[in-house]
mmCIF file of C-alpha atoms in Angstrom:
data_model
loop_
_atom_site.group_PDB
_atom_site.id
_atom_site.type_symbol
_atom_site.label_atom_id
_atom_site.label_comp_id
_atom_site.label_asym_id
_atom_site.label_seq_id
_atom_site.Cartn_x
_atom_site.Cartn_y
_atom_site.Cartn_z
ATOM 1 C CA MET A 156 -9.101 -3.162 -13.489
ATOM 2 C CA ALA A 157 -7.594 -3.947 -10.112
ATOM 3 C CA LEU A 158 -3.876 -4.492 -9.638
ATOM 4 C CA VAL A 159 -2.384 -5.636 -6.332
ATOM 5 C CA MET A 160 1.289 -4.746 -5.910
ATOM 6 C CA PHE A 161 3.339 -6.510 -3.230
ATOM 7 C CA TYR A 162 6.336 -4.529 -1.933
ATOM 8 C CA HIS A 163 8.895 -6.711 -0.128
ATOM 9 C CA LEU A 164 10.641 -4.203 2.154
ATOM 10 C CA THR A 165 14.229 -5.136 2.975
ATOM 11 C CA ARG A 166 15.982 -1.760 2.817
ATOM 12 C CA SER A 167 13.271 0.899 3.008
ATOM 13 C CA ARG A 168 10.823 1.785 5.730
ATOM 14 C CA PRO A 169 7.119 1.832 4.864
ATOM 15 C CA ASP A 170 6.969 5.629 5.062
ATOM 16 C CA GLN A 171 9.834 5.948 2.554
ATOM 17 C CA THR A 172 8.141 3.608 0.093
ATOM 18 C CA LEU A 173 4.793 5.331 0.569
ATOM 19 C CA ALA A 174 6.430 8.717 -0.059
ATOM 20 C CA ALA A 175 7.406 7.381 -3.508
ATOM 21 C CA ILE A 176 4.097 5.654 -4.321
ATOM 22 C CA LEU A 177 1.502 8.115 -3.060
ATOM 23 C CA PRO A 178 2.430 11.193 -5.142
ATOM 24 C CA ARG A 179 1.951 9.139 -8.319
ATOM 25 C CA ALA A 180 -1.488 8.022 -7.138
ATOM 26 C CA ILE A 181 -2.498 11.596 -6.328
ATOM 27 C CA GLY A 182 -1.173 12.651 -9.735
ATOM 28 C CA MET A 183 -3.576 10.167 -11.324
ATOM 29 C CA GLY A 184 -6.446 11.778 -9.425
ATOM 30 C CA TRP A 185 -6.957 8.816 -7.095
ATOM 31 C CA ARG A 186 -8.062 9.138 -3.492
ATOM 32 C CA VAL A 187 -6.023 6.725 -1.378
ATOM 33 C CA MET A 188 -6.568 5.069 1.959
ATOM 34 C CA LEU A 189 -3.547 3.987 3.967
ATOM 35 C CA ARG A 190 -4.762 1.182 6.226
ATOM 36 C CA GLY A 191 -2.778 0.069 9.242
ATOM 37 C CA THR A 192 -3.468 -2.084 12.267
ATOM 38 C CA ASP A 193 -2.356 0.113 15.161
ATOM 39 C CA ALA A 194 -3.398 3.674 16.027
ATOM 40 C CA GLY A 195 0.079 4.542 17.318
ATOM 41 C CA ARG A 196 1.697 3.336 14.129
ATOM 42 C CA ILE A 197 -0.837 5.249 12.030
ATOM 43 C CA ALA A 198 0.036 8.394 13.990
ATOM 44 C CA ALA A 199 3.741 7.764 13.318
ATOM 45 C CA LEU A 200 3.047 7.373 9.589
ATOM 46 C CA ASP A 201 1.004 10.586 9.694
ATOM 47 C CA THR A 202 4.021 12.434 11.103
ATOM 48 C CA ALA A 203 6.422 10.798 8.644
ATOM 49 C CA LEU A 204 4.265 11.719 5.645
ATOM 50 C CA TRP A 205 4.192 15.366 6.728
ATOM 51 C CA GLN A 206 7.988 15.303 6.906
ATOM 52 C CA ALA A 207 8.471 13.530 3.547
ATOM 53 C CA ASP A 208 10.064 15.385 0.652
ATOM 54 C CA GLY A 209 7.302 17.170 -1.186
ATOM 55 C CA PHE A 210 3.815 17.830 0.076
ATOM 56 C CA LEU A 211 1.541 14.840 0.663
ATOM 57 C CA PRO A 212 -1.837 16.201 1.731
ATOM 58 C CA HIS A 213 -3.520 13.729 4.025
ATOM 59 C CA GLY A 214 -5.462 13.250 7.227
ATOM 60 C CA ILE A 215 -6.425 10.611 9.746
ATOM 61 C CA VAL A 216 -9.925 9.160 9.366
ATOM 62 C CA GLY A 217 -12.404 10.895 11.635
ATOM 63 C CA GLY A 218 -11.285 14.448 10.928
ATOM 64 C CA LEU A 219 -13.548 17.301 9.924
ATOM 65 C CA HIS A 220 -12.440 17.248 6.290
ATOM 66 C CA ASP A 221 -12.201 13.543 5.457
ATOM 67 C CA ALA A 222 -14.109 13.953 2.180
ATOM 68 C CA ASP A 223 -11.534 16.519 0.989
ATOM 69 C CA GLN A 224 -8.429 14.492 1.836
ATOM 70 C CA PRO A 225 -6.618 12.845 -1.083
ATOM 71 C CA ILE A 226 -5.005 10.418 1.379
ATOM 72 C CA LEU A 227 -6.758 9.066 4.468
ATOM 73 C CA LEU A 228 -4.992 7.072 7.162
ATOM 74 C CA GLY A 229 -6.975 4.643 9.285
ATOM 75 C CA ASP A 230 -7.638 1.074 10.296
ATOM 76 C CA GLY A 231 -11.216 0.601 9.155
ATOM 77 C CA ALA A 232 -13.554 0.601 6.196
ATOM 78 C CA LEU A 233 -12.874 2.406 2.951
ATOM 79 C CA ALA A 234 -14.187 5.933 2.756
ATOM 80 C CA ASP A 235 -16.324 7.084 -0.184
ATOM 81 C CA GLY A 236 -14.383 7.793 -3.348
ATOM 82 C CA ILE A 237 -11.293 5.760 -2.456
ATOM 83 C CA ARG A 238 -9.692 4.271 -5.580
ATOM 84 C CA ALA A 239 -6.464 2.902 -4.104
ATOM 85 C CA LEU A 240 -5.501 1.224 -0.845
ATOM 86 C CA ALA A 241 -2.086 0.901 0.783
ATOM 87 C CA LEU A 242 -1.735 -1.771 3.463
ATOM 88 C CA VAL A 243 0.975 -1.715 6.142
ATOM 89 C CA ASP A 244 1.767 -3.675 9.283
ATOM 90 C CA GLY A 245 -0.259 -6.721 8.290
ATOM 91 C CA ALA A 246 -3.457 -4.816 7.486
ATOM 92 C CA LYS A 247 -5.760 -6.725 5.195
ATOM 93 C CA CYS A 248 -8.332 -6.058 2.515
ATOM 94 C CA SER A 249 -11.016 -8.370 1.252
ATOM 95 C CA LEU A 250 -10.949 -9.714 -2.284
ATOM 96 C CA ALA A 251 -14.136 -7.752 -2.966
ATOM 97 C CA GLU A 252 -12.397 -4.529 -1.866
ATOM 98 C CA ALA A 253 -9.375 -5.296 -4.043
ATOM 99 C CA GLN A 254 -11.541 -5.995 -7.094
ATOM 100 C CA ALA A 255 -13.367 -2.681 -6.669
ATOM 101 C CA LEU A 256 -10.176 -0.584 -6.551
ATOM 102 C CA GLU A 257 -7.702 0.601 -9.165
ATOM 103 C CA ARG A 258 -4.711 -0.339 -7.044
ATOM 104 C CA VAL A 259 -3.789 -2.063 -3.803
ATOM 105 C CA TRP A 260 -0.253 -1.854 -2.400
ATOM 106 C CA ILE A 261 0.763 -4.400 0.198
ATOM 107 C CA LEU A 262 3.947 -3.351 1.983
ATOM 108 C CA PHE A 263 5.515 -6.051 4.121
ATOM 109 C CA ASP A 264 8.677 -6.391 6.177
ATOM 110 C CA GLY A 265 10.982 -8.915 4.513
ATOM 111 C CA ASN A 266 12.832 -9.450 7.801
ATOM 112 C CA ASP A 267 9.703 -10.588 9.657
ATOM 113 C CA PRO A 268 8.756 -14.276 9.095
ATOM 114 C CA VAL A 269 5.131 -13.640 10.109
ATOM 115 C CA ALA A 270 4.854 -10.748 7.632
ATOM 116 C CA LEU A 271 6.379 -12.911 4.894
ATOM 117 C CA ASN A 272 3.907 -15.736 5.529
ATOM 118 C CA THR A 273 0.999 -13.297 5.603
ATOM 119 C CA ALA A 274 2.101 -11.764 2.278
ATOM 120 C CA ARG A 275 2.478 -15.212 0.715
ATOM 121 C CA ALA A 276 -1.057 -16.124 1.796
ATOM 122 C CA GLN A 277 -2.339 -12.813 0.405
ATOM 123 C CA TRP A 278 -0.563 -13.523 -2.905
ATOM 124 C CA ARG A 279 -2.221 -16.942 -3.150
ATOM 125 C CA ASP A 280 -5.631 -15.442 -2.358
ATOM 126 C CA VAL A 281 -5.279 -12.585 -4.854
ATOM 127 C CA THR A 282 -3.930 -14.661 -7.729
ATOM 128 C CA GLY A 283 -6.375 -17.467 -6.938
ATOM 129 C CA ALA A 284 -9.189 -14.938 -7.359
ATOM 130 C CA GLN A 285 -7.782 -14.046 -10.804
ATOM 131 C CA ILE A 286 -6.805 -10.505 -9.745
ATOM 132 C CA ALA A 287 -3.679 -9.108 -11.410
ATOM 133 C CA ALA A 288 -0.702 -9.013 -9.050
ATOM 134 C CA GLN A 289 2.916 -7.886 -9.095
ATOM 135 C CA TYR A 290 5.755 -8.682 -6.729
ATOM 136 C CA TRP A 291 8.385 -5.966 -6.220
ATOM 137 C CA SER A 292 11.740 -6.413 -4.476
ATOM 138 C CA GLU A 293 14.402 -3.936 -3.435
ATOM 139 C CA ASP A 294 17.151 -6.498 -2.800
ATOM 140 C CA SER A 295 19.335 -4.969 -5.513
ATOM 141 C CA GLY A 296 19.108 -1.530 -3.890
ATOM 142 C CA LYS A 297 16.340 -0.253 -6.150
ATOM 143 C CA TRP A 298 12.761 -1.383 -6.692
ATOM 144 C CA GLU A 299 12.462 -4.066 -9.360
ATOM 145 C CA LYS A 300 9.407 -5.966 -10.534
ATOM 146 C CA LYS A 301 10.217 -9.656 -10.068
ATOM 147 C CA LEU A 302 6.880 -11.292 -10.868
ATOM 148 C CA ASP A 303 3.782 -10.246 -12.792
ATOM 149 C CA LYS A 304 0.583 -12.336 -12.788
ATOM 150 C CA SER A 305 -2.119 -11.208 -15.188
ATOM 151 C CA ALA A 306 -5.793 -11.236 -14.225
ATOM 152 C CA GLY A 307 -7.881 -14.143 -15.445
#
């Protein structure tokens, strides 16, 4: 059953939040796609994930070993076997994609009014489609679940 988790970034950078989320997904045996909107930004996330504490095996879509990568970074369609999707920098996923996945993480910059409005629209779309959704905030200095909407 799909769950879309909205992460309202006010203290952490996307790479820091991803470094906390992605190991848990890999531990569950999920292949993950990290979808961005800009090739330069994807390259920066690639570098940051290699430098994160712990080892996060990953690659950028289009490499020789895409099928073997537990985490793929790119800006396009989901690769075969992907069970979770992380969205950064305003990247989107369709409702059909979200419903077919175990998990979708939407990371958005809480200091950017455009990002906030985009996330609000995504929340309305997801909950309107009866997909389970959670809203997470780090305003207190640690991640806390502030809202939980059940599917259906």
